[in-house]
Short mmCIF file of C-alpha atoms in Angstrom, two decimals:
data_model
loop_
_atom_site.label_atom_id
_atom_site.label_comp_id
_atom_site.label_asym_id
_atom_site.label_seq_id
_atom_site.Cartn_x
_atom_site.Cartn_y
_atom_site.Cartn_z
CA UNK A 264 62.53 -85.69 -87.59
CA UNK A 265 62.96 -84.69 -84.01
CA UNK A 266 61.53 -86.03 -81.18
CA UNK A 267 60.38 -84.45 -78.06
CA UNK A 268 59.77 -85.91 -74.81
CA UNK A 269 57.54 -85.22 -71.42
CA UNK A 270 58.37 -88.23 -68.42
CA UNK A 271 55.65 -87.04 -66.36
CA UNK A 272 55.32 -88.82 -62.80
CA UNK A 273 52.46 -91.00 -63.92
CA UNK A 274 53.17 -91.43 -67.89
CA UNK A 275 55.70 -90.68 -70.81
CA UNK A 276 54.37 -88.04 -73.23
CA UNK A 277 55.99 -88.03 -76.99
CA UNK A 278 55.23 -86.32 -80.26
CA UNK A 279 57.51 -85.56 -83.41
CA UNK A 280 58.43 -82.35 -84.82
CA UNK A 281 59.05 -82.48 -88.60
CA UNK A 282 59.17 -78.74 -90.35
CA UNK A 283 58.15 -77.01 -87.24
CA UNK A 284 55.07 -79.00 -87.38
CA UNK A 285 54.20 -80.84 -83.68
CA UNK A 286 52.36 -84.14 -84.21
CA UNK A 287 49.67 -85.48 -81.84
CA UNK A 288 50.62 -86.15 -78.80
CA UNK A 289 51.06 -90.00 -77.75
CA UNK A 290 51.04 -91.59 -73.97
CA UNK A 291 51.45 -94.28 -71.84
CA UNK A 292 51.65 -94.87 -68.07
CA UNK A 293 53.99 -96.35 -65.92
CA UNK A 294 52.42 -99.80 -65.30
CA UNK A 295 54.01 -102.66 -63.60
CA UNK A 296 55.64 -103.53 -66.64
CA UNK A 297 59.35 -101.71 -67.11
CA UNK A 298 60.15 -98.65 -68.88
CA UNK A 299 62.66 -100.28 -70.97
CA UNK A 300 59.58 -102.70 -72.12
CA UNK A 301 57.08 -100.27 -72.32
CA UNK A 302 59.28 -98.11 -74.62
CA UNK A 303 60.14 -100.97 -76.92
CA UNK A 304 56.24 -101.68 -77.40
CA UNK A 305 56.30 -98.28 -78.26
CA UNK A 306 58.66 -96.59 -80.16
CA UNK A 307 60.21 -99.96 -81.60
CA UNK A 308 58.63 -98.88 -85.10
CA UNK A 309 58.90 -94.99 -84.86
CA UNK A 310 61.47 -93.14 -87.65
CA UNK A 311 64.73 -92.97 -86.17
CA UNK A 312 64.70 -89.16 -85.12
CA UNK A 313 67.84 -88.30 -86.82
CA UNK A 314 67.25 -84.82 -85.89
CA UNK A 315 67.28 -85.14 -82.31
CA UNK A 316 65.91 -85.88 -78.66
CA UNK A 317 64.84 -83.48 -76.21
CA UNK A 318 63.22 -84.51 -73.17
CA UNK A 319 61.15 -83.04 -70.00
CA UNK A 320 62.41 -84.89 -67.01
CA UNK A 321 60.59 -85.21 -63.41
CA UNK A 322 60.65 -88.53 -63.31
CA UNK A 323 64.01 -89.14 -61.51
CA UNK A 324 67.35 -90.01 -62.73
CA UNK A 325 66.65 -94.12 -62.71
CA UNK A 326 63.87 -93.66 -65.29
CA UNK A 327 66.63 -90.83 -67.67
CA UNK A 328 68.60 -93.84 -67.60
CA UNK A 329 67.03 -96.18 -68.75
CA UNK A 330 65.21 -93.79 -71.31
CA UNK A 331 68.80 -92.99 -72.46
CA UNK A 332 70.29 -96.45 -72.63
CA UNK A 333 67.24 -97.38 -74.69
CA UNK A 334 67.53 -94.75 -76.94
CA UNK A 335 71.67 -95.30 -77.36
CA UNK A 336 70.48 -98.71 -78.01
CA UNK A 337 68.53 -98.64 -80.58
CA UNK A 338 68.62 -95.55 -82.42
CA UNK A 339 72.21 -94.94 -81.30
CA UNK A 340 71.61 -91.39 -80.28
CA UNK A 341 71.94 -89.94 -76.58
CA UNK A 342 69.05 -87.53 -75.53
CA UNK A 343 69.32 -83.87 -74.33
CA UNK A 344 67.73 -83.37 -70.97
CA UNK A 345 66.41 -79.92 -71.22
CA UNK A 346 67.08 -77.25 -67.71
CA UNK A 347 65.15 -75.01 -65.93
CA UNK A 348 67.01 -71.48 -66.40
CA UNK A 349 66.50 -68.15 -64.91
CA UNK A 350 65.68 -66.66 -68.39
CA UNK A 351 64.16 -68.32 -71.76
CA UNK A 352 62.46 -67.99 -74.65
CA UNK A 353 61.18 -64.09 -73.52
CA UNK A 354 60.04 -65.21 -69.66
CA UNK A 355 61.98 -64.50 -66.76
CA UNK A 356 62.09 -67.21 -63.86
CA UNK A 357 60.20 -65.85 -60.77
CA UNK A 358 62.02 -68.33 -58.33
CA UNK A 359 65.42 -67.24 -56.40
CA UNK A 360 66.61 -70.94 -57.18
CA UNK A 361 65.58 -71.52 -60.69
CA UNK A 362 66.38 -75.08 -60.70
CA UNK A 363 63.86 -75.47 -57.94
CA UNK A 364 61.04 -75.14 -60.49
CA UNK A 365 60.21 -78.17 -61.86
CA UNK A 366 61.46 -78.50 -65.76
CA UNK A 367 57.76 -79.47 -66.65
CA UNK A 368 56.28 -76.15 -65.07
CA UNK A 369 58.59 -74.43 -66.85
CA UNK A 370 58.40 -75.68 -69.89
CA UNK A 371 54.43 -75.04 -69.30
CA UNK A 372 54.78 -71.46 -69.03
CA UNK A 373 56.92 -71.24 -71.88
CA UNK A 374 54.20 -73.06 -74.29
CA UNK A 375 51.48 -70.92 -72.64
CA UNK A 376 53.67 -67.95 -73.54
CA UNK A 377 54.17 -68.76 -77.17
CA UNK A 378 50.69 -69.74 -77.48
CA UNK A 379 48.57 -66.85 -75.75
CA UNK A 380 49.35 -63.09 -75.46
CA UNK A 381 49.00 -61.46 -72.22
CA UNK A 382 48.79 -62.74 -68.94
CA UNK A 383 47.71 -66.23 -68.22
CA UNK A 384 47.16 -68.45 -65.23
CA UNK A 385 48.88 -71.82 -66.03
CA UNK A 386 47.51 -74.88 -64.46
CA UNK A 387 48.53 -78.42 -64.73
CA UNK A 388 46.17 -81.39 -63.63
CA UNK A 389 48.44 -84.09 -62.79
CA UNK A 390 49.47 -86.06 -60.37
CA UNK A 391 50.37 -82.84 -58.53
CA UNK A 392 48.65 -79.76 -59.67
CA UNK A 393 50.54 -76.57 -60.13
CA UNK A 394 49.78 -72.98 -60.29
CA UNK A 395 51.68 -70.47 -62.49
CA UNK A 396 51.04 -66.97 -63.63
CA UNK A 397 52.85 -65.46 -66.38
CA UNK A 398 52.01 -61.73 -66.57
CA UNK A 399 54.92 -60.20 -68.56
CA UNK A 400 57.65 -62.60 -66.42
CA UNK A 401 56.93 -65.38 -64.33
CA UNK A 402 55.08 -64.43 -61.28
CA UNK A 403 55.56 -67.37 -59.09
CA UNK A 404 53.21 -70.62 -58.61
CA UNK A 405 51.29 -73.19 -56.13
CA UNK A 406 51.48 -76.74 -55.74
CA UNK A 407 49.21 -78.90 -54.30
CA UNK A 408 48.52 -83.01 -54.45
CA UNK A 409 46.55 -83.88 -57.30
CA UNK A 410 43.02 -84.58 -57.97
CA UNK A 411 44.10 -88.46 -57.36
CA UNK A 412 46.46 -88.47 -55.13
CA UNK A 413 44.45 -86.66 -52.85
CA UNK A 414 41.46 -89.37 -53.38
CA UNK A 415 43.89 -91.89 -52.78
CA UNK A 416 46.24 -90.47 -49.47
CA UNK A 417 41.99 -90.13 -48.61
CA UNK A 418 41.18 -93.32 -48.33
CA UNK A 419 44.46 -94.56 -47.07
CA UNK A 420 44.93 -92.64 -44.17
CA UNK A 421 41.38 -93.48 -42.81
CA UNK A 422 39.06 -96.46 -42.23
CA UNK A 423 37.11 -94.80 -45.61
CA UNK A 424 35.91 -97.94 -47.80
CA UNK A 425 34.72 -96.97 -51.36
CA UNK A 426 34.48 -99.26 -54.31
CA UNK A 427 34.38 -96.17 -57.15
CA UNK A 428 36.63 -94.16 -58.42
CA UNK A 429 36.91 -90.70 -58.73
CA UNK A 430 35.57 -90.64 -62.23
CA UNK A 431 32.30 -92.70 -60.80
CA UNK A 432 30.59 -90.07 -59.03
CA UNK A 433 26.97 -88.41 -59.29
CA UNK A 434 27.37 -85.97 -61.81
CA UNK A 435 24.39 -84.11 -61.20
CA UNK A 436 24.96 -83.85 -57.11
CA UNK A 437 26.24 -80.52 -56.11
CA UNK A 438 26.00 -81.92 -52.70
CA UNK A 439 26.83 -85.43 -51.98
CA UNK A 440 24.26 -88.08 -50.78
CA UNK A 441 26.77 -90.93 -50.74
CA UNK A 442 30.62 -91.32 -49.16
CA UNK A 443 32.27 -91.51 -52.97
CA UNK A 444 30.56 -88.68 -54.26
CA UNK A 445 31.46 -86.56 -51.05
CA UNK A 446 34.88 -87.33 -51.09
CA UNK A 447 34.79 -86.42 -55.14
CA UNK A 448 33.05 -83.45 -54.60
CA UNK A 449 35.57 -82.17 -51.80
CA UNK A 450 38.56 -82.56 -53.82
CA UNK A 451 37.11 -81.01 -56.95
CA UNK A 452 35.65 -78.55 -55.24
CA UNK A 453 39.01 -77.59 -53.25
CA UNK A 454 41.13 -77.39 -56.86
CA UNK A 455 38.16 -74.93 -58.09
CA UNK A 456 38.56 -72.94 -55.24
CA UNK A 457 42.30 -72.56 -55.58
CA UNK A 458 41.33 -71.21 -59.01
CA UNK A 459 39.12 -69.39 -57.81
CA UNK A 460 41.07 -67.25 -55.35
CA UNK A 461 44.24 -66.97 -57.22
CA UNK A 462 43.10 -65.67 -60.58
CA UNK A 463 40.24 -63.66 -58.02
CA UNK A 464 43.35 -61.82 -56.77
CA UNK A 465 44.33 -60.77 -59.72
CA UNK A 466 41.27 -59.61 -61.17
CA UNK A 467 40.94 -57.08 -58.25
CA UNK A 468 44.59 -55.58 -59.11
CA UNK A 469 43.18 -55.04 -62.33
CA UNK A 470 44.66 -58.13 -64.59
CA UNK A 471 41.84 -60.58 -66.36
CA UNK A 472 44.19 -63.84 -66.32
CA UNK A 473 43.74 -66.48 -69.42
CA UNK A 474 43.07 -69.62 -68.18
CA UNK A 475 44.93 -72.30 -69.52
CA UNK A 476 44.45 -76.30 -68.46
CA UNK A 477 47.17 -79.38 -68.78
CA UNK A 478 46.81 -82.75 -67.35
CA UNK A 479 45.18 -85.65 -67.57
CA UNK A 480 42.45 -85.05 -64.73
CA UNK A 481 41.27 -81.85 -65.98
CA UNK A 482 38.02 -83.78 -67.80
CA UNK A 483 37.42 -84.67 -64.18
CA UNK A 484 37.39 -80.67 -63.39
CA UNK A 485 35.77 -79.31 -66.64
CA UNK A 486 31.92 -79.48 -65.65
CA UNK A 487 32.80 -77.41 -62.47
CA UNK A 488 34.46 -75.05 -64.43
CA UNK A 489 32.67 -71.27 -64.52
CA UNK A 490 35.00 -69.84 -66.51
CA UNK A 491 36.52 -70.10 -70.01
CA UNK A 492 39.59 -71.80 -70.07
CA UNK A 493 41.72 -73.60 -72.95
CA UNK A 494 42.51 -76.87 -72.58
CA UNK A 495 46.31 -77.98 -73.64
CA UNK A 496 47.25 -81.57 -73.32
CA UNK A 497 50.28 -81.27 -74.49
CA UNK A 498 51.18 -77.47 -73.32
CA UNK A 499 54.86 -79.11 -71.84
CA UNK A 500 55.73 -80.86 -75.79
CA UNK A 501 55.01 -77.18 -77.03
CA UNK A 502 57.27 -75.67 -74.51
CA UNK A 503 59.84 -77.92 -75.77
CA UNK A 504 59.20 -76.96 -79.98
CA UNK A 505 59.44 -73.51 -78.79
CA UNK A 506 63.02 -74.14 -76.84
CA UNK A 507 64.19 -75.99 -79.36
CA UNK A 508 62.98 -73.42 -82.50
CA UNK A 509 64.93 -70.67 -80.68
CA UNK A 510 67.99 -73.26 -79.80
CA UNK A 511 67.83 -74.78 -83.35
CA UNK A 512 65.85 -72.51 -85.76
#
């Protein structure tokens, strides 16, 4: 069994790959409690995955750490940290400094690849939201905060007092009649636009971009959402299978 590994900025991502077969996909978030405890709770009683590790990384070098030192621990095996390259699995990087794109876009693109033919407008939901398009190579990307970190640098940088979260807004208002659902509706309505005007921009050069969704706030998005789209959770854990099926057959 092999296991494969997304440290996301907000939560750990894992699923095992046994006969090129990817099981669900399992999460938690970083709480208050510590990674080393939080991995214990989970992965205490998993099969030892003789096989192998491979992990996504963007959540800094303290939390690789301490995922490796747990994992030398008790399974005494030492992860590989998979690399942004300039050329992978049949895409070509679009950035001049490859390593500047984040190993979790990357890794996006290359499940999107692998799971849709022809061009495709990659989005992840999280706690930034990025922007790829993938027609033929790697065409380049946006970033932008995320749906809650936006709500949340919101409300801190003014004298804005709500008691909801983003999830508790009017569902039916298209315009807001209250200061939660306004602020909702403006940062919902600014990721659709992005959308919008990207994947717009391509359409009048002639290319009709598949949508494809990541990310834990894209339920927030979906009943704004015009157009079809496929929803991925775990779109970075299939990036991985196919890096490590061409690595590792």
């Amino acid at each position: 069994m092999k296991l494969l590994i997304d440290m996301g900025n907000s939560a750990i991502k894992w699923a095992s790959l046994k006969q090129k077969r990817l099981s669900a996909q399992q999460a938690i978030p970083y709480q208050s409690d510590s990674l080393d405890n939080l991995l214990t709770q989970a992965w205490l009683k998993l099969d030892v995955p003789s096989q192998g590790i491979w992990v996504s990384n963007v959540a800094g070098a303290q939390k690789a750490e301490i995922l490796s030192h747990w994992m030398k621990t008790h399974w005494e095996l030492n992860p590989t940290f998979i690399k942004t390259s300039r050329y992978e699995c049949g895409i070509k990087n679009a950035y001049d400094n490859p390593k500047q794109l984040g190993v979790d876009r990357w890794l996006a693109l290359i499940g999107a690849h692998h799971l849709e033919k022809g061009p495709v407008c990659v989005v992840d939901c999280g706690t930034a939201i990025t922007l790829d398009v993938l027609n033929g190579h790697h065409q380049g990307g946006i970033i932008m905060p995320g749906v809650t970190t936006m709500h949340n640098a919101l409300l801190s940088n003014t004298q804005i007092q709500v008691n909801q979260t983003l999830q508790d807004r009017d569902k039916q208002a298209f315009l807001a009649q209250d200061t939660q659902t306004g602020i909702s509706l403006g940062i919902l309505y600014a990721v659709i636009g992005l959308l919008e005007y990207v994947i717009g921009h391509f359409e009048k050069q002639g290319y009709s971009l598949k949508l494809i969704l990541t990310g834990g706030s894209v339920p927030a998005l979906e009943p704004l959402l015009n157009r079809t789209y496929r929803y991925v959770p775990d779109l970075v854990l299939q990036g991985i299978k196919a890096v490590v099926s061409t690595t590792n057959g």
